CSV table of C-alpha atoms and ligand atoms in Angstrom, one decimal:
chain,number,residue,atom,x,y,z
A,1,MET,CA,26.0,-16.9,-17.9
A,2,ALA,CA,26.1,-13.9,-20.3
A,3,LEU,CA,27.1,-10.5,-19.8
A,4,ARG,CA,24.1,-7.9,-20.8
A,5,ASP,CA,24.6,-4.2,-21.3
A,6,ILE,CA,24.5,-1.8,-18.6
A,7,ILE,CA,21.8,1.7,-18.9
A,8,THR,CA,22.8,4.4,-18.3
A,9,LEU,CA,21.3,8.6,-18.0
A,10,PRO,CA,19.1,9.9,-19.6
A,11,ASP,CA,17.6,6.4,-20.2
A,12,LYS,CA,13.7,6.5,-20.0
A,13,ARG,CA,13.8,3.4,-18.3
A,14,LEU,CA,15.7,4.7,-14.4
A,15,ARG,CA,12.4,6.4,-14.3
A,16,LEU,CA,10.6,2.8,-14.7
A,17,VAL,CA,9.2,1.4,-11.5
A,18,SER,CA,9.7,-2.2,-10.8
A,19,GLU,CA,7.5,-4.6,-10.5
A,20,PRO,CA,7.1,-7.6,-7.8
A,21,VAL,CA,8.9,-11.6,-8.5
A,22,GLN,CA,6.6,-13.6,-8.4
A,23,LYS,CA,8.1,-16.5,-10.4
A,24,PHE,CA,10.8,-18.2,-8.5
A,25,ASP,CA,11.8,-20.7,-11.4
A,26,LYS,CA,15.0,-20.2,-13.9
A,27,ASP,CA,14.9,-17.1,-15.5
A,28,LEU,CA,14.7,-15.9,-12.5
A,29,ARG,CA,18.0,-17.8,-11.3
A,30,LYS,CA,19.0,-17.1,-14.8
A,31,LEU,CA,18.6,-12.9,-14.3
A,32,VAL,CA,20.2,-13.1,-11.1
A,33,GLU,CA,24.3,-15.8,-12.3
A,34,ASP,CA,23.4,-13.0,-15.3
A,35,MET,CA,23.6,-9.1,-12.9
A,36,PHE,CA,26.6,-10.8,-10.9
A,37,GLU,CA,28.0,-10.9,-13.6
A,38,THR,CA,27.9,-7.6,-15.0
A,39,MET,CA,28.3,-6.5,-11.7
A,40,TYR,CA,31.5,-7.7,-10.8
A,41,GLU,CA,32.8,-6.6,-14.7
A,42,ALA,CA,31.8,-3.7,-14.4
A,43,PRO,CA,33.0,-2.8,-11.8
A,44,GLY,CA,30.0,-2.8,-9.0
A,45,ILE,CA,29.5,-3.2,-4.9
A,46,GLY,CA,25.7,-3.6,-6.2
A,47,LEU,CA,22.9,-3.8,-9.7
A,48,ALA,CA,19.5,-3.7,-10.2
A,49,ALA,CA,17.7,-5.4,-12.8
A,50,ILE,CA,16.4,-2.3,-14.0
A,51,GLN,CA,20.2,-1.2,-15.4
A,52,VAL,CA,20.5,-4.0,-17.1
A,53,ALA,CA,16.8,-3.6,-18.9
A,54,VAL,CA,14.4,-5.8,-16.7
A,55,PRO,CA,12.0,-3.9,-14.5
A,56,MET,CA,11.2,-6.2,-11.8
A,57,ARG,CA,12.0,-6.0,-8.2
A,58,VAL,CA,15.8,-7.7,-8.4
A,59,ILE,CA,19.1,-6.3,-6.4
A,60,THR,CA,22.3,-8.2,-6.6
A,61,MET,CA,25.2,-6.5,-4.4
A,62,ASP,CA,28.5,-8.0,-3.8
A,63,LEU,CA,29.9,-5.8,0.0
A,64,ALA,CA,33.0,-7.9,0.1
A,65,LYS,CA,37.1,-6.5,0.0
A,66,LYS,CA,38.9,-6.5,-3.1
A,67,ASP,CA,41.6,-9.9,-2.8
A,68,ASP,CA,38.6,-10.7,-0.3
A,69,PRO,CA,36.0,-13.7,-1.0
A,70,LYS,CA,32.5,-12.7,-2.9
A,71,GLU,CA,30.0,-12.8,-1.0
A,72,PRO,CA,27.1,-12.7,-3.8
A,73,LYS,CA,23.7,-10.9,-1.6
A,74,VAL,CA,20.2,-10.7,-4.2
A,75,TYR,CA,18.0,-9.7,-2.3
A,76,ILE,CA,14.4,-9.9,-4.5
A,77,ASN,CA,10.6,-7.2,-3.3
A,78,ALA,CA,13.5,-5.4,-1.1
A,79,GLU,CA,11.4,-3.0,0.6
A,80,VAL,CA,13.1,-0.1,3.8
A,81,ILE,CA,9.7,-1.3,6.1
A,82,SER,CA,12.0,2.0,8.7
A,83,ALA,CA,14.7,3.8,9.2
A,84,SER,CA,16.8,5.5,11.3
A,85,ASN,CA,16.3,9.0,12.2
A,86,GLU,CA,19.7,9.3,12.4
A,87,LYS,CA,22.0,10.5,9.3
A,88,ALA,CA,25.3,10.1,7.3
A,89,VAL,CA,27.0,11.2,4.6
A,90,TYR,CA,28.8,9.0,2.0
A,91,GLU,CA,30.1,9.8,-1.0
A,92,GLU,CA,28.0,7.3,-4.0
A,93,GLY,CA,28.6,6.9,-7.5
A,94,CYS,CA,26.1,5.3,-9.9
A,95,LEU,CA,27.5,2.4,-13.0
A,96,SER,CA,24.3,4.4,-15.2
A,97,ILE,CA,25.4,7.4,-14.4
A,98,PRO,CA,29.5,6.5,-15.2
A,99,GLU,CA,32.2,9.1,-13.6
A,100,TYR,CA,30.1,10.9,-11.3
A,101,TYR,CA,30.3,11.1,-8.0
A,102,GLU,CA,28.7,13.3,-5.1
A,103,GLU,CA,28.2,12.9,-1.6
A,104,VAL,CA,24.9,12.0,-1.2
A,105,GLU,CA,22.6,12.1,2.7
A,106,ARG,CA,21.2,8.6,4.4
A,107,PRO,CA,19.4,7.4,7.1
A,108,VAL,CA,22.4,5.8,9.1
A,109,SER,CA,20.5,2.1,9.3
A,110,VAL,CA,16.8,0.7,7.7
A,111,LYS,CA,15.7,-2.6,8.7
A,112,VAL,CA,15.1,-4.4,5.1
A,113,LYS,CA,12.6,-6.8,4.5
A,114,TYR,CA,12.6,-9.2,1.2
A,115,LEU,CA,13.0,-13.2,-0.1
A,116,ASP,CA,15.4,-14.9,-1.0
A,117,LEU,CA,16.0,-17.1,-4.7
A,118,ASP,CA,13.8,-19.1,-3.0
A,119,GLY,CA,11.2,-16.9,-2.7
A,120,LYS,CA,11.5,-18.1,1.5
A,121,PRO,CA,11.2,-14.3,3.6
A,122,HIS,CA,13.7,-12.9,5.0
A,123,GLU,CA,14.2,-9.4,7.4
A,124,ILE,CA,17.6,-7.2,8.0
A,125,GLU,CA,19.1,-4.5,10.2
A,126,ALA,CA,21.9,-2.8,7.5
A,127,SER,CA,24.2,-0.1,8.7
A,128,GLY,CA,27.1,1.7,7.3
A,129,LEU,CA,27.7,0.4,3.3
A,130,LEU,CA,25.1,-1.9,3.5
A,131,ALA,CA,22.7,1.0,4.4
A,132,THR,CA,23.9,2.1,2.3
A,133,CYS,CA,24.0,0.9,-0.7
A,134,LEU,CA,19.9,-1.5,0.4
A,135,GLN,CA,18.7,2.1,0.0
A,136,HIS,CA,20.2,3.5,-3.4
A,137,GLU,CA,18.8,-0.2,-5.4
A,138,ILE,CA,16.0,-0.4,-3.4
A,139,ASP,CA,15.7,3.7,-4.7
A,140,HIS,CA,16.7,2.0,-8.5
A,141,ILE,CA,13.8,-0.4,-8.3
A,142,ASN,CA,11.2,2.8,-7.7
A,143,GLY,CA,12.4,4.3,-10.5
A,144,ILE,CA,14.8,6.8,-8.2
A,145,LEU,CA,18.5,8.0,-8.9
A,146,PHE,CA,21.1,9.0,-6.3
A,147,ILE,CA,21.0,12.7,-7.9
A,148,ASP,CA,17.6,13.2,-6.9
A,149,HIS,CA,18.8,13.3,-3.7
A,150,LEU,CA,20.8,16.3,-4.9
A,151,SER,CA,19.9,19.9,-5.2
A,152,LYS,CA,18.0,20.8,-7.8
A,153,LEU,CA,20.7,22.4,-9.3
A,154,LYS,CA,22.8,19.9,-9.9
A,155,ARG,CA,21.2,17.1,-10.9
A,156,ASP,CA,19.9,19.3,-13.1
A,157,ARG,CA,23.6,20.3,-14.4
A,158,VAL,CA,24.0,16.5,-14.5
A,159,ILE,CA,21.4,15.5,-16.7
A,160,LYS,CA,22.0,17.5,-19.0
A,161,LYS,CA,25.5,17.3,-19.8
A,162,TYR,CA,24.7,13.0,-19.5
A,163,LYS,CA,22.4,14.5,-23.2
A,164,LYS,CA,24.3,16.0,-24.5
A,165,ALA,CA,26.4,13.8,-24.1
A,166,ALA,CA,24.1,11.1,-26.0
A,167,LYS,CA,23.4,13.9,-28.7
A,168,HIS,CA,26.4,13.4,-30.0
A,169,ALA,CA,27.1,10.1,-28.9
A,170,ASP,CA,24.4,8.6,-31.0
A,171,GLY,CA,25.6,8.4,-35.0
A,172,LYS,CA,24.1,11.6,-36.0
A,173,PRO,CA,27.0,13.7,-36.5
A,174,ALA,CA,27.5,17.4,-35.1
A,175,PRO,CA,25.6,19.9,-36.8
A,176,ARG,CA,27.4,22.2,-39.6
A,177,VAL,CA,27.7,25.3,-39.3
A,178,GLU,CA,27.1,27.5,-42.3
A,179,PRO,CA,30.4,29.7,-42.5
A,180,THR,CA,29.4,33.9,-42.7
A,181,SER,CA,30.4,35.9,-45.1
A,182,ARG,CA,31.8,37.7,-42.5
A,183,GLY,CA,33.8,34.6,-41.2
A,184,LEU,CA,34.8,34.1,-45.0
B,201,GNR,O1,29.8,-0.1,-7.4
B,201,GNR,C1,28.5,1.2,-6.9
B,201,GNR,N1,29.3,2.1,-5.6
B,201,GNR,C2,28.3,2.4,-4.7
B,201,GNR,C3,29.7,3.5,-4.2
B,201,GNR,C4,28.5,3.9,-3.0
B,201,GNR,C5,26.8,4.2,-3.4
B,201,GNR,C6,26.2,2.9,-3.5
B,201,GNR,C7,27.7,2.4,-4.1
B,201,GNR,S1,25.7,0.9,-5.6
B,201,GNR,C8,27.3,1.4,-7.1
B,201,GNR,C9,26.9,0.6,-8.0
B,201,GNR,C10,25.2,1.0,-8.6
B,201,GNR,O2,25.3,1.8,-9.2
B,201,GNR,N2,24.5,0.1,-9.2
B,201,GNR,O3,22.8,0.7,-8.5
B,202,NI,NI1,23.1,2.7,-8.8
């Protein structure tokens, strides 16, 4: 097991469309183990492989309440195959957009098909937090972030903030402004 770094905005890799898993081998199991370790440590309730810079359609999730036994779930090559017309609003956050939370409207329930770690197909009807989280993670593997569901004004404001923060954290000193004669 190993912790992996979580990539954050404005990292362009978050916009990649991840590739389907074709081989259900030891490397896949290692990736999933590392994703769980990274997700629990963060802590987060879900994680898409692209968030640890691996563009494969792999999702880990655990919606168990704090202090309850763990319920680790893996969804591979997951797709939404139908969604309810009824929508609900839920306050979302994302480990790749740290410390930003906003209400997002999404279908209340979705039917999702996916493969397990053995490559065996499953279909589930999800509602509530599971539906929200599955949609959030399936968005990630398609290069979509929850801020894409907000108004352009809010989205652009968030992107700008993280771009600015990255600029000052990249090791380069802040630009020095030459004193003018007027400012002594
Ligand atoms: O930890 C997470 N919490 C969360 C809360 C509301 C809706 C979605 C999520 S997923 C997020 C972890 C994450 O960024 N997964 O991609
Ligand atoms: Ni996220």
